[in-house]
Every structure is written in C-alpha cells, then in structure tokens.
Amino acid sequence: MMAKDDLLREASQALEQAGIEDARREARLLLCWATGRDLGGLLSLDGVEPAQKSRFAEALKRRLEREPLAFITGETGFWTLDLETGRDTLVPRADSEALIEALLDVCPDRNAPLSILDLGTGTGCLLLAALSEYPQARGVGVDLSPQAAALAKRNSVRTGLEKRSAFLAGSWADALNARFDVVLSNPPYIETGDLAGLMPEVVQYEPARALDGGADGLEAYRILCRALPDLLVPRGHAILEMGIGQIDAVSMLGAENGLREVARRADLGGVDRALVLQSDG
C-alpha cells in the first residue's frame, strides 16, 4: 500500500503545475472517487491499495488533460442534489443556483402546486432543484439533445422526483402546447467570438451548442422572449440565467415582448445572474 499523504502531495503538485485552481482540494476529491470514500472518510484512510492507486492515477491523468472533474467521476452536486453528469450536457455550476434562489423569492409559498417548464434542461438540474423545494409542483424539461433529455430523466429517478417530472427532446418550446406558472432557462449566452478563449475544460469537453449564444450572445434570448408570452400563465414568472453584463439587454428584450422585469438576483461572485420577468397577459 502507498501512503495517502504522499499520493495527495504528488497529485496536488502536478495539478498546480497544470494550472488547475484549488489543486489540493481537487486531488482529495479524485482520491475520494478512486477509493469510494467521502471527504470525511478520507481522513481515516490509512493507505491506498494498488487497485485504488491505479484508479486514482488514471483519474489524475484525465484531470491533468483538463477533463472536468464531474466528467471523470460522472456526478456533481447542485443545490441539495447529487446528479449524474455526462458530455452531452454542461456541468451544473453554483452560479445557476441563483435562479432557484430567485424562484424562492418570487414564489414564497412552498406548497404552491406550480407548473414549471425548464428550457434547455441539460442535466435537469434547474427543474429538479425547483421540484425539490416545491413538493406539490410538477414540471417538464426540454432539451435539443435526446441524450441530454435521457440523462435528465435518469437524474429524476436518482433524486426520487420522476413522478413529478417529464423530459422531452425538442427545439425550445416548439413541441409544447401548454402554459406554465414558471419558466426556467439557462440558455447559451457566450458570444461566438469568445468561445475559443474559455477554460480548456469548457472548450475541449462541454457541448458547444449549449454555450454558443451567437455573435452578441443574445440569440437564444430573442427566441425565448418571443415565446414566453405564450408559455406563461397570466402573471407567471420566467427566470433566466445570463452572462456578465447581459442583464439590461435581456430585460429590454423582455419588455419588447410584453414581459415586465420584477427582480434580479446576483450569484455568489456578485454578478447579476438571474433575471425574473413577469407576464401581464
């Protein structure tokens, strides 16, 4: 057996040299995955078996090639949920939790029987997080990728929310003929010209279709804002995620389509990340 601390020290140094932030924590998480332990259990680990060391070495090699940790382990946390991840979807990020916080602000009644639509659902993280907070709610998630919709369905089973959710493959809301109390969406919003400058983890491994927002990053919002008046019940809420500096432009797009801004919510970094629009129709 090899000493745990020696493995962690060598791995941390390699990760740091590769330019990966918080290298020590990443090394610990990789070793947790390789040994089947959580961070607490790692503290009591005396040594690493040869098979575990080999598994750890392979995972470390992949991470040094800048493959996202969530794709190596096949899972990640979002809100209070543990979700399956895969290369057909973006990795859920903590920034997106601002949308759930915004939803809790504008719909404070946790027992409300909300109908929720999640457009561009990916892993299903937004819809499933919302349903976990509203036990009487039901929802539908739509993604252009059939593989993403299938993964989101698996996550609904994984989180015990499959009876209150459905996931479909389609282009935005084209296949829907219903109105919802809440529409959630984290659409592509990166300007096409900026894609190549993103982190290697994003450029090399995450699906470009879920990132590319067109020349000005607003292409998806134009489609969404035109569709939302027909998707929302009167006084229903749309909660959209956006990138740095986009919120005023998206608010204007909403206003042009009869949607009134009612709230903004910043992420933990202070960036205006969630915009809440309301239908008055």
PDB file of C-alpha atoms in Angstrom:
ATOM      1  CA  MET A   1       0.000   0.000   0.000  1.00  0.00           C
ATOM      2  CA  MET A   2       1.060   3.592  -0.630  1.00  0.00           C
ATOM      3  CA  ALA A   3       0.685   6.348   1.928  1.00  0.00           C
ATOM      4  CA  LYS A   4      -2.326   8.570   1.284  1.00  0.00           C
ATOM      5  CA  ASP A   5      -0.453  11.775   2.101  1.00  0.00           C
ATOM      6  CA  ASP A   6       2.316  11.004  -0.387  1.00  0.00           C
ATOM      7  CA  LEU A   7      -0.217  10.435  -3.168  1.00  0.00           C
ATOM      8  CA  LEU A   8      -2.071  13.632  -2.359  1.00  0.00           C
ATOM      9  CA  ARG A   9       1.100  15.702  -2.217  1.00  0.00           C
ATOM     10  CA  GLU A  10       2.356  14.461  -5.593  1.00  0.00           C
ATOM     11  CA  ALA A  11      -1.049  14.872  -7.212  1.00  0.00           C
ATOM     12  CA  SER A  12      -1.534  18.361  -5.801  1.00  0.00           C
ATOM     13  CA  GLN A  13       1.827  19.466  -7.165  1.00  0.00           C
ATOM     14  CA  ALA A  14       1.016  18.066 -10.614  1.00  0.00           C
ATOM     15  CA  LEU A  15      -2.395  19.709 -10.696  1.00  0.00           C
ATOM     16  CA  GLU A  16      -0.983  23.046  -9.580  1.00  0.00           C
ATOM     17  CA  GLN A  17       1.709  22.917 -12.270  1.00  0.00           C
ATOM     18  CA  ALA A  18      -1.053  22.247 -14.817  1.00  0.00           C
ATOM     19  CA  GLY A  19      -2.737  25.496 -13.817  1.00  0.00           C
ATOM     20  CA  ILE A  20      -5.704  23.927 -12.039  1.00  0.00           C
ATOM     21  CA  GLU A  21      -7.107  26.050  -9.221  1.00  0.00           C
ATOM     22  CA  ASP A  22      -7.532  24.651  -5.713  1.00  0.00           C
ATOM     23  CA  ALA A  23      -5.262  21.759  -6.612  1.00  0.00           C
ATOM     24  CA  ARG A  24      -5.194  20.263  -3.113  1.00  0.00           C
ATOM     25  CA  ARG A  25      -8.974  20.002  -2.952  1.00  0.00           C
ATOM     26  CA  GLU A  26      -9.167  18.525  -6.460  1.00  0.00           C
ATOM     27  CA  ALA A  27      -6.584  15.893  -5.513  1.00  0.00           C
ATOM     28  CA  ARG A  28      -8.634  14.946  -2.451  1.00  0.00           C
ATOM     29  CA  LEU A  29     -11.831  14.674  -4.485  1.00  0.00           C
ATOM     30  CA  LEU A  30     -10.127  12.450  -7.047  1.00  0.00           C
ATOM     31  CA  LEU A  31      -8.817  10.198  -4.283  1.00  0.00           C
ATOM     32  CA  CYS A  32     -12.293  10.071  -2.721  1.00  0.00           C
ATOM     33  CA  TRP A  33     -13.648   8.832  -6.031  1.00  0.00           C
ATOM     34  CA  ALA A  34     -10.847   6.310  -6.503  1.00  0.00           C
ATOM     35  CA  THR A  35     -11.289   4.850  -3.006  1.00  0.00           C
ATOM     36  CA  GLY A  36     -15.077   5.108  -2.757  1.00  0.00           C
ATOM     37  CA  ARG A  37     -14.958   7.379   0.278  1.00  0.00           C
ATOM     38  CA  ASP A  38     -16.281  10.838   1.072  1.00  0.00           C
ATOM     39  CA  LEU A  39     -14.040  13.621   2.356  1.00  0.00           C
ATOM     40  CA  GLY A  40     -14.720  12.652   5.948  1.00  0.00           C
ATOM     41  CA  GLY A  41     -13.872   9.020   5.268  1.00  0.00           C
ATOM     42  CA  LEU A  42     -10.675  10.038   3.536  1.00  0.00           C
ATOM     43  CA  LEU A  43      -9.312  11.339   6.831  1.00  0.00           C
ATOM     44  CA  SER A  44      -9.337   7.859   8.334  1.00  0.00           C
ATOM     45  CA  LEU A  45      -7.804   6.173   5.292  1.00  0.00           C
ATOM     46  CA  ASP A  46      -4.527   4.553   6.297  1.00  0.00           C
ATOM     47  CA  GLY A  47      -3.191   3.573   2.905  1.00  0.00           C
ATOM     48  CA  VAL A  48      -4.187   3.172  -0.734  1.00  0.00           C
ATOM     49  CA  GLU A  49      -4.480  -0.297  -2.239  1.00  0.00           C
ATOM     50  CA  PRO A  50      -2.787  -0.988  -5.602  1.00  0.00           C
ATOM     51  CA  ALA A  51      -6.113  -1.138  -7.476  1.00  0.00           C
ATOM     52  CA  GLN A  52      -7.194   2.142  -5.898  1.00  0.00           C
ATOM     53  CA  LYS A  53      -3.855   3.735  -6.735  1.00  0.00           C
ATOM     54  CA  SER A  54      -4.214   2.675 -10.376  1.00  0.00           C
ATOM     55  CA  ARG A  55      -7.751   4.091 -10.498  1.00  0.00           C
ATOM     56  CA  PHE A  56      -6.505   7.320  -8.938  1.00  0.00           C
ATOM     57  CA  ALA A  57      -3.595   7.575 -11.400  1.00  0.00           C
ATOM     58  CA  GLU A  58      -5.930   7.209 -14.389  1.00  0.00           C
ATOM     59  CA  ALA A  59      -8.321   9.832 -12.977  1.00  0.00           C
ATOM     60  CA  LEU A  60      -5.425  12.198 -12.303  1.00  0.00           C
ATOM     61  CA  LYS A  61      -4.150  11.757 -15.872  1.00  0.00           C
ATOM     62  CA  ARG A  62      -7.569  12.730 -17.225  1.00  0.00           C
ATOM     63  CA  ARG A  63      -7.772  15.760 -14.942  1.00  0.00           C
ATOM     64  CA  LEU A  64      -4.300  16.908 -15.996  1.00  0.00           C
ATOM     65  CA  GLU A  65      -5.617  16.812 -19.560  1.00  0.00           C
ATOM     66  CA  ARG A  66      -8.218  19.296 -18.250  1.00  0.00           C
ATOM     67  CA  GLU A  67     -11.201  16.970 -18.389  1.00  0.00           C
ATOM     68  CA  PRO A  68     -13.744  18.323 -15.882  1.00  0.00           C
ATOM     69  CA  LEU A  69     -13.825  16.552 -12.547  1.00  0.00           C
ATOM     70  CA  ALA A  70     -17.567  15.991 -12.959  1.00  0.00           C
ATOM     71  CA  PHE A  71     -16.994  14.025 -16.164  1.00  0.00           C
ATOM     72  CA  ILE A  72     -14.316  11.872 -14.534  1.00  0.00           C
ATOM     73  CA  THR A  73     -16.466  10.982 -11.537  1.00  0.00           C
ATOM     74  CA  GLY A  74     -19.710  11.005 -13.510  1.00  0.00           C
ATOM     75  CA  GLU A  75     -21.525  13.119 -10.950  1.00  0.00           C
ATOM     76  CA  THR A  76     -21.677  16.519  -9.304  1.00  0.00           C
ATOM     77  CA  GLY A  77     -23.650  18.397  -6.685  1.00  0.00           C
ATOM     78  CA  PHE A  78     -26.202  21.102  -7.450  1.00  0.00           C
ATOM     79  CA  TRP A  79     -28.379  22.811  -4.844  1.00  0.00           C
ATOM     80  CA  THR A  80     -29.075  19.913  -2.463  1.00  0.00           C
ATOM     81  CA  LEU A  81     -28.988  17.245  -5.171  1.00  0.00           C
ATOM     82  CA  ASP A  82     -26.412  14.731  -6.360  1.00  0.00           C
ATOM     83  CA  LEU A  83     -26.666  14.487 -10.143  1.00  0.00           C
ATOM     84  CA  GLU A  84     -25.269  12.314 -12.903  1.00  0.00           C
ATOM     85  CA  THR A  85     -23.194  14.215 -15.450  1.00  0.00           C
ATOM     86  CA  GLY A  86     -22.082  13.461 -18.982  1.00  0.00           C
ATOM     87  CA  ARG A  87     -20.518  15.073 -22.034  1.00  0.00           C
ATOM     88  CA  ASP A  88     -23.891  15.691 -23.687  1.00  0.00           C
ATOM     89  CA  THR A  89     -24.611  18.473 -21.184  1.00  0.00           C
ATOM     90  CA  LEU A  90     -22.916  21.340 -19.392  1.00  0.00           C
ATOM     91  CA  VAL A  91     -21.657  20.663 -15.888  1.00  0.00           C
ATOM     92  CA  PRO A  92     -24.110  22.293 -13.440  1.00  0.00           C
ATOM     93  CA  ARG A  93     -22.494  25.285 -11.786  1.00  0.00           C
ATOM     94  CA  ALA A  94     -23.099  27.038  -8.499  1.00  0.00           C
ATOM     95  CA  ASP A  95     -23.803  30.289 -10.388  1.00  0.00           C
ATOM     96  CA  SER A  96     -27.025  28.751 -11.686  1.00  0.00           C
ATOM     97  CA  GLU A  97     -28.316  28.279  -8.147  1.00  0.00           C
ATOM     98  CA  ALA A  98     -29.153  31.996  -8.269  1.00  0.00           C
ATOM     99  CA  LEU A  99     -32.178  31.020 -10.396  1.00  0.00           C
ATOM    100  CA  ILE A 100     -33.512  28.755  -7.649  1.00  0.00           C
ATOM    101  CA  GLU A 101     -32.943  31.495  -5.080  1.00  0.00           C
ATOM    102  CA  ALA A 102     -34.841  33.925  -7.300  1.00  0.00           C
ATOM    103  CA  LEU A 103     -37.699  31.433  -7.646  1.00  0.00           C
ATOM    104  CA  LEU A 104     -37.954  31.059  -3.871  1.00  0.00           C
ATOM    105  CA  ASP A 105     -38.108  34.848  -3.573  1.00  0.00           C
ATOM    106  CA  VAL A 106     -40.942  35.377  -6.065  1.00  0.00           C
ATOM    107  CA  CYS A 107     -42.895  32.221  -5.130  1.00  0.00           C
ATOM    108  CA  PRO A 108     -42.576  32.046  -1.331  1.00  0.00           C
ATOM    109  CA  ASP A 109     -45.398  29.505  -0.850  1.00  0.00           C
ATOM    110  CA  ARG A 110     -43.530  26.188  -0.828  1.00  0.00           C
ATOM    111  CA  ASN A 111     -46.818  24.275  -1.043  1.00  0.00           C
ATOM    112  CA  ALA A 112     -47.935  26.003  -4.232  1.00  0.00           C
ATOM    113  CA  PRO A 113     -48.933  23.480  -6.952  1.00  0.00           C
ATOM    114  CA  LEU A 114     -46.702  25.148  -9.522  1.00  0.00           C
ATOM    115  CA  SER A 115     -46.343  24.012 -13.111  1.00  0.00           C
ATOM    116  CA  ILE A 116     -42.713  24.530 -14.166  1.00  0.00           C
ATOM    117  CA  LEU A 117     -41.018  24.421 -17.567  1.00  0.00           C
ATOM    118  CA  ASP A 118     -37.242  24.173 -17.932  1.00  0.00           C
ATOM    119  CA  LEU A 119     -35.989  25.057 -21.420  1.00  0.00           C
ATOM    120  CA  GLY A 120     -32.533  23.743 -22.317  1.00  0.00           C
ATOM    121  CA  THR A 121     -32.695  21.440 -19.311  1.00  0.00           C
ATOM    122  CA  GLY A 122     -29.300  19.695 -19.691  1.00  0.00           C
ATOM    123  CA  THR A 123     -28.856  17.518 -16.610  1.00  0.00           C
ATOM    124  CA  GLY A 124     -32.281  18.626 -15.377  1.00  0.00           C
ATOM    125  CA  CYS A 125     -30.601  20.477 -12.522  1.00  0.00           C
ATOM    126  CA  LEU A 126     -32.846  23.555 -12.505  1.00  0.00           C
ATOM    127  CA  LEU A 127     -36.156  21.734 -12.775  1.00  0.00           C
ATOM    128  CA  LEU A 128     -35.209  19.052 -10.256  1.00  0.00           C
ATOM    129  CA  ALA A 129     -33.876  21.595  -7.765  1.00  0.00           C
ATOM    130  CA  ALA A 130     -37.120  23.565  -8.096  1.00  0.00           C
ATOM    131  CA  LEU A 131     -39.261  20.456  -7.606  1.00  0.00           C
ATOM    132  CA  SER A 132     -37.237  19.519  -4.536  1.00  0.00           C
ATOM    133  CA  GLU A 133     -38.291  22.826  -2.944  1.00  0.00           C
ATOM    134  CA  TYR A 134     -41.963  22.698  -4.006  1.00  0.00           C
ATOM    135  CA  PRO A 135     -43.385  19.271  -3.125  1.00  0.00           C
ATOM    136  CA  GLN A 136     -46.720  19.967  -4.850  1.00  0.00           C
ATOM    137  CA  ALA A 137     -45.134  21.189  -8.084  1.00  0.00           C
ATOM    138  CA  ARG A 138     -44.787  19.341 -11.379  1.00  0.00           C
ATOM    139  CA  GLY A 139     -42.591  20.127 -14.337  1.00  0.00           C
ATOM    140  CA  VAL A 140     -41.330  19.475 -17.833  1.00  0.00           C
ATOM    141  CA  GLY A 141     -37.752  19.781 -19.064  1.00  0.00           C
ATOM    142  CA  VAL A 142     -36.896  20.185 -22.759  1.00  0.00           C
ATOM    143  CA  ASP A 143     -33.508  19.841 -24.430  1.00  0.00           C
ATOM    144  CA  LEU A 144     -32.475  19.776 -28.069  1.00  0.00           C
ATOM    145  CA  SER A 145     -30.278  16.735 -27.367  1.00  0.00           C
ATOM    146  CA  PRO A 146     -32.098  13.399 -26.880  1.00  0.00           C
ATOM    147  CA  GLN A 147     -29.068  12.201 -24.917  1.00  0.00           C
ATOM    148  CA  ALA A 148     -29.375  15.155 -22.545  1.00  0.00           C
ATOM    149  CA  ALA A 149     -33.093  14.562 -22.072  1.00  0.00           C
ATOM    150  CA  ALA A 150     -32.379  10.910 -21.273  1.00  0.00           C
ATOM    151  CA  LEU A 151     -29.709  11.898 -18.744  1.00  0.00           C
ATOM    152  CA  ALA A 152     -32.111  14.353 -17.100  1.00  0.00           C
ATOM    153  CA  LYS A 153     -34.684  11.568 -16.854  1.00  0.00           C
ATOM    154  CA  ARG A 154     -32.122   9.374 -15.091  1.00  0.00           C
ATOM    155  CA  ASN A 155     -31.462  12.226 -12.685  1.00  0.00           C
ATOM    156  CA  SER A 156     -35.162  12.474 -11.920  1.00  0.00           C
ATOM    157  CA  VAL A 157     -35.079   8.824 -10.869  1.00  0.00           C
ATOM    158  CA  ARG A 158     -31.835   9.319  -8.969  1.00  0.00           C
ATOM    159  CA  THR A 159     -33.387  12.168  -6.955  1.00  0.00           C
ATOM    160  CA  GLY A 160     -36.778  10.490  -6.455  1.00  0.00           C
ATOM    161  CA  LEU A 161     -38.577  13.149  -8.497  1.00  0.00           C
ATOM    162  CA  GLU A 162     -39.534  11.078 -11.537  1.00  0.00           C
ATOM    163  CA  LYS A 163     -43.250  11.039 -10.694  1.00  0.00           C
ATOM    164  CA  ARG A 164     -43.458  14.833 -10.829  1.00  0.00           C
ATOM    165  CA  SER A 165     -41.275  15.462 -13.888  1.00  0.00           C
ATOM    166  CA  ALA A 166     -41.053  14.631 -17.568  1.00  0.00           C
ATOM    167  CA  PHE A 167     -38.231  15.261 -20.022  1.00  0.00           C
ATOM    168  CA  LEU A 168     -38.546  15.743 -23.771  1.00  0.00           C
ATOM    169  CA  ALA A 169     -36.187  16.251 -26.706  1.00  0.00           C
ATOM    170  CA  GLY A 170     -37.100  19.242 -28.849  1.00  0.00           C
ATOM    171  CA  SER A 171     -36.200  22.731 -30.007  1.00  0.00           C
ATOM    172  CA  TRP A 172     -37.089  25.088 -27.191  1.00  0.00           C
ATOM    173  CA  ALA A 173     -40.866  25.027 -26.709  1.00  0.00           C
ATOM    174  CA  ASP A 174     -41.830  24.052 -30.272  1.00  0.00           C
ATOM    175  CA  ALA A 175     -43.370  20.761 -29.150  1.00  0.00           C
ATOM    176  CA  LEU A 176     -45.382  22.246 -26.278  1.00  0.00           C
ATOM    177  CA  ASN A 177     -48.971  23.412 -26.223  1.00  0.00           C
ATOM    178  CA  ALA A 178     -49.405  24.464 -22.600  1.00  0.00           C
ATOM    179  CA  ARG A 179     -48.883  27.366 -20.231  1.00  0.00           C
ATOM    180  CA  PHE A 180     -46.820  27.294 -17.058  1.00  0.00           C
ATOM    181  CA  ASP A 181     -46.599  29.192 -13.803  1.00  0.00           C
ATOM    182  CA  VAL A 182     -42.802  29.290 -14.054  1.00  0.00           C
ATOM    183  CA  VAL A 183     -40.346  29.003 -16.935  1.00  0.00           C
ATOM    184  CA  LEU A 184     -36.684  28.440 -16.063  1.00  0.00           C
ATOM    185  CA  SER A 185     -33.863  28.596 -18.585  1.00  0.00           C
ATOM    186  CA  ASN A 186     -30.091  28.689 -18.716  1.00  0.00           C
ATOM    187  CA  PRO A 187     -29.660  29.247 -22.471  1.00  0.00           C
ATOM    188  CA  PRO A 188     -26.423  29.534 -24.477  1.00  0.00           C
ATOM    189  CA  TYR A 189     -25.100  33.061 -23.870  1.00  0.00           C
ATOM    190  CA  ILE A 190     -21.404  33.123 -24.754  1.00  0.00           C
ATOM    191  CA  GLU A 191     -20.543  35.280 -27.748  1.00  0.00           C
ATOM    192  CA  THR A 192     -19.312  33.091 -30.600  1.00  0.00           C
ATOM    193  CA  GLY A 193     -16.041  35.005 -30.817  1.00  0.00           C
ATOM    194  CA  ASP A 194     -15.316  34.391 -27.130  1.00  0.00           C
ATOM    195  CA  LEU A 195     -15.739  30.607 -27.153  1.00  0.00           C
ATOM    196  CA  ALA A 196     -12.122  29.818 -28.004  1.00  0.00           C
ATOM    197  CA  GLY A 197     -10.906  31.823 -25.016  1.00  0.00           C
ATOM    198  CA  LEU A 198     -12.854  29.842 -22.424  1.00  0.00           C
ATOM    199  CA  MET A 199     -11.171  27.434 -20.000  1.00  0.00           C
ATOM    200  CA  PRO A 200      -9.844  24.217 -21.577  1.00  0.00           C
ATOM    201  CA  GLU A 201     -12.345  22.205 -19.522  1.00  0.00           C
ATOM    202  CA  VAL A 202     -15.165  24.050 -21.283  1.00  0.00           C
ATOM    203  CA  VAL A 203     -13.746  24.364 -24.807  1.00  0.00           C
ATOM    204  CA  GLN A 204     -12.497  20.794 -25.094  1.00  0.00           C
ATOM    205  CA  TYR A 205     -15.173  18.842 -23.247  1.00  0.00           C
ATOM    206  CA  GLU A 206     -18.519  20.638 -22.875  1.00  0.00           C
ATOM    207  CA  PRO A 207     -21.009  20.810 -25.782  1.00  0.00           C
ATOM    208  CA  ALA A 208     -20.607  23.964 -27.859  1.00  0.00           C
ATOM    209  CA  ARG A 209     -24.329  24.039 -28.710  1.00  0.00           C
ATOM    210  CA  ALA A 210     -25.056  24.709 -25.019  1.00  0.00           C
ATOM    211  CA  LEU A 211     -22.591  27.617 -24.940  1.00  0.00           C
ATOM    212  CA  ASP A 212     -22.768  29.476 -28.262  1.00  0.00           C
ATOM    213  CA  GLY A 213     -25.153  32.413 -27.976  1.00  0.00           C
ATOM    214  CA  GLY A 214     -24.410  33.866 -31.405  1.00  0.00           C
ATOM    215  CA  ALA A 215     -22.452  36.945 -32.401  1.00  0.00           C
ATOM    216  CA  ASP A 216     -23.671  39.076 -29.475  1.00  0.00           C
ATOM    217  CA  GLY A 217     -24.558  36.267 -27.065  1.00  0.00           C
ATOM    218  CA  LEU A 218     -28.261  37.186 -27.157  1.00  0.00           C
ATOM    219  CA  GLU A 219     -29.581  34.934 -29.906  1.00  0.00           C
ATOM    220  CA  ALA A 220     -31.310  32.481 -27.561  1.00  0.00           C
ATOM    221  CA  TYR A 221     -32.877  35.276 -25.502  1.00  0.00           C
ATOM    222  CA  ARG A 222     -34.546  36.717 -28.597  1.00  0.00           C
ATOM    223  CA  ILE A 223     -36.163  33.342 -29.248  1.00  0.00           C
ATOM    224  CA  LEU A 224     -37.129  32.893 -25.612  1.00  0.00           C
ATOM    225  CA  CYS A 225     -38.606  36.338 -25.125  1.00  0.00           C
ATOM    226  CA  ARG A 226     -40.777  35.928 -28.206  1.00  0.00           C
ATOM    227  CA  ALA A 227     -42.013  32.547 -26.971  1.00  0.00           C
ATOM    228  CA  LEU A 228     -42.549  33.343 -23.290  1.00  0.00           C
ATOM    229  CA  PRO A 229     -45.849  35.259 -23.570  1.00  0.00           C
ATOM    230  CA  ASP A 230     -47.472  32.100 -24.982  1.00  0.00           C
ATOM    231  CA  LEU A 231     -45.813  29.833 -22.429  1.00  0.00           C
ATOM    232  CA  LEU A 232     -46.674  31.694 -19.224  1.00  0.00           C
ATOM    233  CA  VAL A 233     -49.995  31.901 -17.421  1.00  0.00           C
ATOM    234  CA  PRO A 234     -51.126  35.458 -16.603  1.00  0.00           C
ATOM    235  CA  ARG A 235     -48.683  36.880 -14.051  1.00  0.00           C
ATOM    236  CA  GLY A 236     -46.452  33.848 -14.478  1.00  0.00           C
ATOM    237  CA  HIS A 237     -42.694  34.180 -13.996  1.00  0.00           C
ATOM    238  CA  ALA A 238     -39.782  33.497 -16.333  1.00  0.00           C
ATOM    239  CA  ILE A 239     -36.395  33.200 -14.630  1.00  0.00           C
ATOM    240  CA  LEU A 240     -33.437  33.348 -16.999  1.00  0.00           C
ATOM    241  CA  GLU A 241     -29.710  32.931 -16.435  1.00  0.00           C
ATOM    242  CA  MET A 242     -27.298  35.226 -18.244  1.00  0.00           C
ATOM    243  CA  GLY A 243     -23.666  36.167 -18.529  1.00  0.00           C
ATOM    244  CA  ILE A 244     -21.745  39.170 -17.267  1.00  0.00           C
ATOM    245  CA  GLY A 245     -23.159  42.458 -18.479  1.00  0.00           C
ATOM    246  CA  GLN A 246     -26.144  40.984 -20.336  1.00  0.00           C
ATOM    247  CA  ILE A 247     -28.988  41.583 -17.904  1.00  0.00           C
ATOM    248  CA  ASP A 248     -30.055  45.053 -19.123  1.00  0.00           C
ATOM    249  CA  ALA A 249     -30.173  43.906 -22.754  1.00  0.00           C
ATOM    250  CA  VAL A 250     -32.235  40.836 -21.859  1.00  0.00           C
ATOM    251  CA  SER A 251     -34.576  42.929 -19.728  1.00  0.00           C
ATOM    252  CA  MET A 252     -35.164  45.164 -22.761  1.00  0.00           C
ATOM    253  CA  LEU A 253     -35.869  42.132 -24.948  1.00  0.00           C
ATOM    254  CA  GLY A 254     -38.428  41.037 -22.399  1.00  0.00           C
ATOM    255  CA  ALA A 255     -40.079  44.462 -22.362  1.00  0.00           C
ATOM    256  CA  GLU A 256     -40.312  44.442 -26.153  1.00  0.00           C
ATOM    257  CA  ASN A 257     -42.361  41.267 -25.850  1.00  0.00           C
ATOM    258  CA  GLY A 258     -44.666  42.414 -23.064  1.00  0.00           C
ATOM    259  CA  LEU A 259     -42.666  40.973 -20.150  1.00  0.00           C
ATOM    260  CA  ARG A 260     -42.033  43.131 -17.109  1.00  0.00           C
ATOM    261  CA  GLU A 261     -38.846  42.851 -15.053  1.00  0.00           C
ATOM    262  CA  VAL A 262     -39.694  42.185 -11.416  1.00  0.00           C
ATOM    263  CA  ALA A 263     -36.377  41.068  -9.873  1.00  0.00           C
ATOM    264  CA  ARG A 264     -32.702  40.418 -10.357  1.00  0.00           C
ATOM    265  CA  ARG A 265     -30.533  38.016  -8.398  1.00  0.00           C
ATOM    266  CA  ALA A 266     -26.734  38.044  -8.205  1.00  0.00           C
ATOM    267  CA  ASP A 267     -24.588  34.938  -7.856  1.00  0.00           C
ATOM    268  CA  LEU A 268     -22.018  34.473  -5.090  1.00  0.00           C
ATOM    269  CA  GLY A 269     -19.495  36.438  -7.158  1.00  0.00           C
ATOM    270  CA  GLY A 270     -21.784  39.469  -7.275  1.00  0.00           C
ATOM    271  CA  VAL A 271     -22.649  39.051 -10.970  1.00  0.00           C
ATOM    272  CA  ASP A 272     -26.291  39.697 -11.938  1.00  0.00           C
ATOM    273  CA  ARG A 273     -27.042  36.117 -12.919  1.00  0.00           C
ATOM    274  CA  ALA A 274     -30.835  35.644 -12.743  1.00  0.00           C
ATOM    275  CA  LEU A 275     -33.458  37.906 -14.295  1.00  0.00           C
ATOM    276  CA  VAL A 276     -37.124  37.485 -13.323  1.00  0.00           C
ATOM    277  CA  LEU A 277     -39.680  38.567 -15.908  1.00  0.00           C
ATOM    278  CA  GLN A 278     -43.433  38.514 -15.400  1.00  0.00           C
ATOM    279  CA  SER A 279     -46.227  38.117 -17.890  1.00  0.00           C
ATOM    280  CA  ASP A 280     -49.047  40.609 -17.509  1.00  0.00           C
ATOM    281  CA  GLY A 281     -51.161  38.980 -20.191  1.00  0.00           C
TER     282      GLY A 281
END
